[in-house]
Coordinates of C-alpha atoms and ligand atoms in Angstrom, one line a residue:
X193 CA 75.6 -43.8 235.9
X194 CA 73.5 -46.9 235.6
X195 CA 74.6 -50.1 237.4
X196 CA 73.2 -53.4 236.4
X197 CA 72.4 -55.0 239.8
X198 CA 71.8 -58.5 238.3
X199 CA 75.3 -58.4 236.8
X200 CA 76.8 -57.1 240.0
X201 CA 75.3 -59.8 242.1
X202 CA 76.4 -62.4 239.5
X203 CA 80.0 -61.2 240.2
X204 CA 80.7 -59.0 237.2
X205 CA 83.8 -57.1 238.0
X206 CA 83.1 -54.1 235.8
X207 CA 79.7 -53.5 237.4
X208 CA 81.3 -53.8 240.8
X209 CA 84.1 -51.3 240.0
X210 CA 81.5 -48.9 238.6
X211 CA 79.3 -49.3 241.6
X212 CA 82.2 -48.4 243.9
X213 CA 83.0 -45.4 241.8
X214 CA 79.4 -44.3 242.2
X215 CA 79.6 -44.4 246.0
X216 CA 82.8 -42.4 245.9
X217 CA 81.2 -39.6 243.8
X218 CA 80.8 -36.2 245.3
X219 CA 77.7 -35.3 243.2
X220 CA 74.5 -35.2 245.1
X221 CA 72.6 -37.0 242.4
X222 CA 75.2 -39.8 242.5
X223 CA 74.9 -39.9 246.2
X224 CA 71.2 -40.6 246.0
X225 CA 71.7 -43.2 243.3
X226 CA 74.3 -45.0 245.3
X227 CA 72.2 -45.0 248.4
X228 CA 69.4 -46.7 246.4
X229 CA 71.8 -49.2 245.0
X230 CA 73.1 -50.0 248.5
X231 CA 69.6 -50.6 249.7
X232 CA 68.9 -52.9 246.8
X233 CA 72.0 -55.0 247.3
X234 CA 71.6 -55.2 251.1
X235 CA 69.9 -58.6 251.0
X236 CA 73.0 -60.0 249.2
X237 CA 75.4 -58.8 251.8
X238 CA 76.7 -60.1 255.1
X239 CA 77.9 -63.5 254.0
X240 CA 81.6 -62.8 253.8
X241 CA 84.3 -62.8 256.4
X242 CA 85.6 -59.4 257.0
X243 CA 89.3 -59.1 258.1
X244 CA 91.1 -55.9 259.0
X245 CA 94.9 -55.7 258.6
X246 CA 96.8 -53.0 260.2
X247 CA 100.4 -52.2 261.2
X248 CA 103.1 -49.5 260.8
X249 CA 104.3 -48.5 257.3
X250 CA 106.7 -51.1 256.0
X251 CA 105.7 -53.9 258.4
X252 CA 104.6 -55.9 255.3
X253 CA 100.8 -55.5 255.1
X254 CA 100.6 -55.5 251.3
X255 CA 103.1 -58.3 251.0
X256 CA 101.1 -60.3 253.5
X257 CA 97.9 -59.6 251.7
X258 CA 99.4 -60.8 248.4
X259 CA 100.7 -64.0 250.0
X260 CA 97.6 -64.6 252.2
X261 CA 95.2 -63.7 249.4
X262 CA 96.8 -66.3 247.0
X263 CA 96.7 -68.8 249.8
X264 CA 92.9 -68.2 250.3
X265 CA 92.3 -68.5 246.6
X266 CA 94.1 -71.8 246.6
X267 CA 91.4 -72.9 249.1
X268 CA 88.8 -71.9 246.7
X269 CA 87.9 -68.5 248.1
X270 CA 87.1 -65.3 246.3
X271 CA 89.1 -62.4 247.9
X272 CA 88.5 -58.7 247.8
X273 CA 91.1 -56.3 249.0
X274 CA 90.2 -52.7 250.1
X275 CA 92.2 -50.0 251.9
X276 CA 91.6 -47.2 254.2
X277 CA 94.3 -44.6 253.8
X278 CA 93.2 -41.2 255.1
X279 CA 96.5 -39.7 254.1
X280 CA 96.1 -40.3 250.4
X281 CA 95.5 -36.9 248.8
X282 CA 94.1 -38.2 245.5
X283 CA 92.2 -41.3 244.6
X284 CA 94.5 -44.3 244.7
X285 CA 96.8 -43.7 247.6
X286 CA 99.3 -46.2 248.7
X287 CA 97.4 -49.3 247.7
X288 CA 97.4 -48.3 244.0
X289 CA 101.2 -48.2 244.1
X290 CA 100.8 -51.5 245.9
X291 CA 99.1 -53.1 243.0
X292 CA 102.5 -53.7 241.7
X293 CA 103.4 -55.3 245.1
X294 CA 100.3 -57.4 244.8
X295 CA 101.3 -58.3 241.3
X296 CA 100.3 -61.9 241.3
X297 CA 97.1 -61.4 243.3
X298 CA 95.9 -58.6 241.2
X299 CA 96.0 -60.8 238.1
X300 CA 93.8 -63.5 239.6
X301 CA 90.2 -63.9 238.5
X302 CA 89.2 -64.7 242.1
X303 CA 90.7 -61.4 243.4
X304 CA 89.4 -57.9 243.3
X305 CA 91.7 -55.1 244.5
X306 CA 90.5 -51.6 245.1
X307 CA 92.7 -48.7 246.4
X308 CA 91.7 -46.4 249.2
X309 CA 89.1 -43.8 248.3
X310 CA 90.3 -40.2 248.1
X311 CA 90.4 -38.4 251.5
X312 CA 88.3 -35.5 250.1
X313 CA 85.2 -37.5 249.6
X314 CA 82.0 -36.7 251.6
X315 CA 81.4 -38.8 254.6
X316 CA 85.1 -39.8 255.1
X317 CA 87.3 -42.5 253.7
X318 CA 86.3 -45.2 256.1
X319 CA 82.6 -44.8 255.2
X320 CA 83.3 -45.3 251.5
X321 CA 85.3 -48.4 252.3
X322 CA 82.4 -49.7 254.3
X323 CA 80.1 -49.3 251.3
X324 CA 82.7 -50.8 249.0
X325 CA 82.8 -53.8 251.3
X326 CA 79.1 -54.3 251.1
X327 CA 79.3 -54.1 247.3
X328 CA 82.0 -56.7 247.2
X329 CA 80.0 -59.0 249.4
X330 CA 77.0 -58.7 247.1
X331 CA 79.3 -59.5 244.2
X332 CA 80.1 -62.8 245.9
X333 CA 83.5 -62.3 247.5
X334 CA 83.9 -64.7 250.4
X335 CA 86.7 -62.8 252.2
X336 CA 87.2 -59.1 252.4
X337 CA 90.7 -57.9 253.5
X338 CA 90.9 -54.3 254.5
X339 CA 94.4 -52.8 254.8
X340 CA 95.0 -49.7 256.8
X341 CA 98.0 -47.8 258.0
X342 CA 98.7 -48.0 261.7
X343 CA 98.3 -44.3 262.3
X344 CA 95.5 -42.1 263.8
X345 CA 91.9 -42.9 263.6
X346 CA 91.9 -45.2 260.7
X347 CA 92.8 -48.2 262.8
X348 CA 89.8 -47.7 265.0
X349 CA 87.6 -47.1 261.9
X350 CA 88.7 -50.3 260.3
X351 CA 88.4 -52.3 263.5
X352 CA 84.8 -51.1 263.7
X353 CA 83.9 -52.5 260.3
X354 CA 85.5 -55.9 260.4
X355 CA 84.9 -59.2 262.1
X356 CA 88.5 -60.0 262.8
X357 CA 91.2 -57.4 263.3
X358 CA 94.9 -58.3 262.9
X359 CA 97.8 -56.1 263.8
X360 CA 101.0 -56.9 262.0
X361 CA 104.2 -56.3 264.0
X362 CA 107.9 -56.4 263.2
X363 CA 110.2 -58.8 265.1
X364 CA 111.4 -56.3 267.6
X365 CA 113.4 -56.5 270.8
X366 CA 111.2 -56.3 273.9
X367 CA 112.0 -52.6 274.5
X368 CA 110.3 -51.5 271.4
X369 CA 107.0 -53.0 272.7
X370 CA 106.6 -49.9 274.8
X371 CA 106.0 -47.9 271.6
X372 CA 102.8 -49.6 270.7
X373 CA 99.6 -48.0 271.7
X374 CA 97.7 -49.9 274.4
X375 CA 94.5 -49.2 272.6
X376 CA 95.7 -51.2 269.7
X377 CA 96.1 -54.3 271.8
X378 CA 92.6 -53.9 272.9
X379 CA 91.4 -53.7 269.3
X380 CA 93.4 -56.7 268.1
X381 CA 91.8 -60.1 267.5
X382 CA 95.3 -61.2 266.8
X383 CA 98.9 -60.0 266.6
X384 CA 101.0 -61.3 263.8
X385 CA 104.8 -61.0 263.9
X386 CA 105.7 -60.7 260.2
X387 CA 109.1 -61.1 258.7
X388 CA 109.9 -64.1 260.9
X389 CA 112.6 -65.3 258.5
X390 CA 116.3 -65.1 257.9
X391 CA 118.2 -63.4 260.7
X392 CA 115.0 -62.4 262.4
X393 CA 113.7 -65.8 263.3
X394 CA 115.0 -65.7 266.9
X395 CA 113.9 -62.1 267.4
X396 CA 110.5 -63.1 266.2
X397 CA 110.3 -65.9 268.7
X398 CA 111.2 -63.4 271.4
X399 CA 108.6 -60.9 270.3
X400 CA 106.0 -63.6 270.2
X401 CA 106.4 -64.3 273.8
X402 CA 106.6 -60.6 274.7
X403 CA 103.3 -59.9 272.9
X404 CA 101.7 -62.9 274.3
X405 CA 102.5 -61.6 277.8
X406 CA 101.4 -58.1 276.9
X407 CA 98.0 -59.4 275.7
X408 CA 97.5 -61.2 279.0
X409 CA 97.1 -57.8 280.6
X410 CA 94.3 -56.9 278.3
X411 CA 90.8 -57.8 279.6
X412 CA 89.0 -59.7 276.9
X413 CA 85.7 -58.1 276.0
X414 CA 84.5 -61.2 274.1
X415 CA 84.7 -65.0 274.1
X416 CA 87.7 -64.6 271.9
X417 CA 91.1 -64.5 273.6
X418 CA 93.5 -62.7 271.1
X419 CA 96.3 -64.8 269.9
X420 CA 99.9 -64.1 268.8
X421 CA 101.3 -65.9 265.8
X422 CA 104.2 -65.3 263.5
X423 CA 104.7 -65.6 259.7
X424 CA 106.9 -64.8 256.8
X425 CA 105.0 -63.2 253.9
X426 CA 108.0 -63.6 251.7
X427 CA 108.7 -67.2 252.5
X428 CA 105.0 -68.0 252.7
X429 CA 105.3 -69.5 256.2
X430 CA 102.7 -69.5 258.9
X431 CA 99.7 -68.9 256.7
X432 CA 97.9 -72.2 257.5
X433 CA 98.0 -71.4 261.2
X434 CA 96.7 -67.9 260.7
X435 CA 93.9 -69.2 258.6
X436 CA 93.1 -71.9 261.1
X437 CA 92.9 -69.3 263.8
X438 CA 90.6 -67.0 261.8
X439 CA 88.4 -70.0 260.8
X440 CA 88.2 -71.0 264.5
X441 CA 87.1 -67.6 265.4
X442 CA 84.5 -67.4 262.6
X443 CA 83.0 -70.8 263.3
X444 CA 82.8 -70.1 267.0
X445 CA 81.5 -66.6 266.7
X446 CA 78.8 -67.8 264.3
X447 CA 77.8 -70.5 266.7
X448 CA 77.6 -68.4 269.8
X449 CA 76.0 -65.4 268.0
X450 CA 78.8 -63.0 268.6
X451 CA 79.4 -62.4 264.9
X452 CA 75.8 -61.1 264.5
X453 CA 75.8 -59.1 267.7
X454 CA 79.2 -57.5 266.8
X455 CA 77.9 -56.5 263.4
X456 CA 74.7 -55.1 264.9
X457 CA 76.6 -52.9 267.3
X458 CA 78.9 -51.8 264.4
X459 CA 75.9 -50.9 262.3
X460 CA 74.3 -49.0 265.1
X461 CA 77.4 -46.9 265.6
X462 CA 77.7 -46.4 261.9
X463 CA 74.2 -45.1 261.8
X464 CA 75.0 -42.6 264.6
X465 CA 78.0 -41.5 262.8
X466 CA 76.1 -41.0 259.5
X467 CA 73.5 -38.9 261.3
X468 CA 76.2 -36.6 262.6
X469 CA 77.8 -36.4 259.2
X470 CA 74.6 -35.8 257.3
X471 CA 73.6 -33.1 259.8
X472 CA 76.9 -31.4 259.4
X473 CA 76.6 -31.5 255.6
X474 CA 73.2 -30.0 255.7
X475 CA 74.3 -27.2 258.0
X476 CA 77.2 -26.4 255.8
X477 CA 75.0 -26.2 252.7
X478 CA 72.6 -23.8 254.3
X479 CA 73.5 -20.3 253.1
X480 CA 72.2 -18.4 256.2
X481 CA 73.9 -20.8 258.5
X482 CA 77.1 -20.5 256.5
X483 CA 77.2 -16.8 256.9
X484 CA 76.3 -16.9 260.6
X485 CA 78.9 -19.7 261.1
X486 CA 81.7 -17.5 259.8
X487 CA 80.7 -14.5 261.8
X488 CA 80.3 -16.5 265.0
X489 CA 83.6 -18.3 264.4
X490 CA 85.2 -14.9 264.5
X491 CA 83.5 -13.7 267.5
X492 CA 84.4 -17.0 269.3
X493 CA 88.0 -16.6 268.3
X494 CA 88.0 -13.0 269.6
X495 CA 86.4 -14.1 272.8
X496 CA 83.2 -12.2 272.2
X497 CA 80.9 -15.2 272.3
X498 CA 81.1 -18.5 274.0
X499 CA 81.5 -21.7 271.9
X500 CA 78.3 -23.0 273.5
X501 CA 76.3 -19.9 272.7
X502 CA 77.5 -19.8 269.1
X503 CA 76.8 -23.5 268.5
X504 CA 73.3 -23.0 269.9
X505 CA 72.6 -20.0 267.7
X506 CA 73.6 -21.9 264.6
X507 CA 71.4 -24.9 265.4
X508 CA 68.5 -22.6 266.2
X509 CA 68.9 -20.8 262.9
X510 CA 68.9 -24.1 261.0
X511 CA 65.8 -25.4 262.6
X512 CA 63.9 -22.1 262.3
X513 CA 63.5 -22.8 258.6
Ligands
LIG760 N1 112.1 -60.5 255.1 C1 110.9 -60.1 254.9 N2 110.6 -59.0 254.3 C2 109.3 -58.7 254.1 C3 108.2 -59.6 254.5 N3 107.0 -59.0 254.2 C4 107.3 -57.8 253.6 N4 108.6 -57.6 253.5 C5 109.3 -56.5 252.9 O1 109.0 -55.3 253.7 C6 108.9 -54.1 252.8 C7 107.6 -53.4 253.1 O2 106.5 -54.3 252.7 P1 105.1 -53.8 252.3 O3 104.2 -55.0 252.1 O4 105.1 -52.8 251.3 O5 104.7 -53.1 253.7 P2 103.3 -52.3 254.1 O6 103.1 -52.5 255.5 O7 102.2 -52.6 253.1 O8 103.8 -50.8 253.9 P3 102.9 -49.5 253.6 O9 101.8 -49.8 252.6 O10 103.8 -48.5 253.2 O11 102.3 -49.1 255.0 C8 109.1 -54.7 251.4 O12 110.4 -54.4 251.0 C9 108.8 -56.2 251.5 O13 109.5 -56.9 250.6 C10 108.6 -60.8 255.1 O14 107.8 -61.6 255.6 N5 109.9 -61.0 255.3
LIG761 MG1 101.0 -51.4 251.9

């Protein structure tokens, strides 16, 4: 698979799409090729604003992205939309179906929409999305929106690859607040009450004050104090305020150096994660280790070996060679 880097950097969508497909390939040869490509495009990355969007199924993430994406385009931005959906069994999970939901956005020249990579791919779904993000940056997209379902690890993974992490919430009565994970409040740069329209307007106001109070209990780990806003993705209300908030953050974080330091920490953690994953991949490819692994698994299950002893034997076997 040959990718024309000049064309990619010039913003050619086909080259971008092909490059992302290359990073998602499970073939070893493609893996090497895509790593080379990523190294070559690295100087062209880092200029975009990376925004994560999370929330329970049905909260309106895709609808919000359609509306907000079009709003950003109207400001002259180029917008890329990516997704992390670890539950999608085959390539093109929920976001592919969502292309119909992002009908208008997906037709824009200034938008690029890519569904979640398949969950079977090496290195995990989030890692592929991270690579796709870099490729989109190199292709000149100013804003990268990463949608993720509000379940399991994926929220944490997305929060650790973006500059600004938004959690969409439904206009709920106060009681339902209890259901949300405390950890999520700590991840959020902002909470957005979506569907603040029709009969829900008053409820949205109520949740706004509830969440504002809840966030007061979270100790900020940065200069940024998370804010709560509301919007209607259907009636296109509240978008200006949301954009103003994100721009404020971006300007301030660039000025005080936090944007760079946040990304450096993220990169360092990503590197650590990759080392673990690469190591595991190598172990699993080694025939001797494989056999030993299965045998030892049995003996650990049967209580004949300790987990520690078995793990140690496997590592020793690998490094013996
Ligand atoms: N009234 C109202 N309905 C909305 C709004 N935003 C989304 N919806 C509706 O909520 C439903 C779910 O919207 P989606 O955008 O698919 O939600 P999602 O969070 O992407 O869902 P998953 O991808 O399944 O996790 C759809 O029927 C939307 O039309 C809004 O601002 N107001
Ligand atoms: Mg969706």
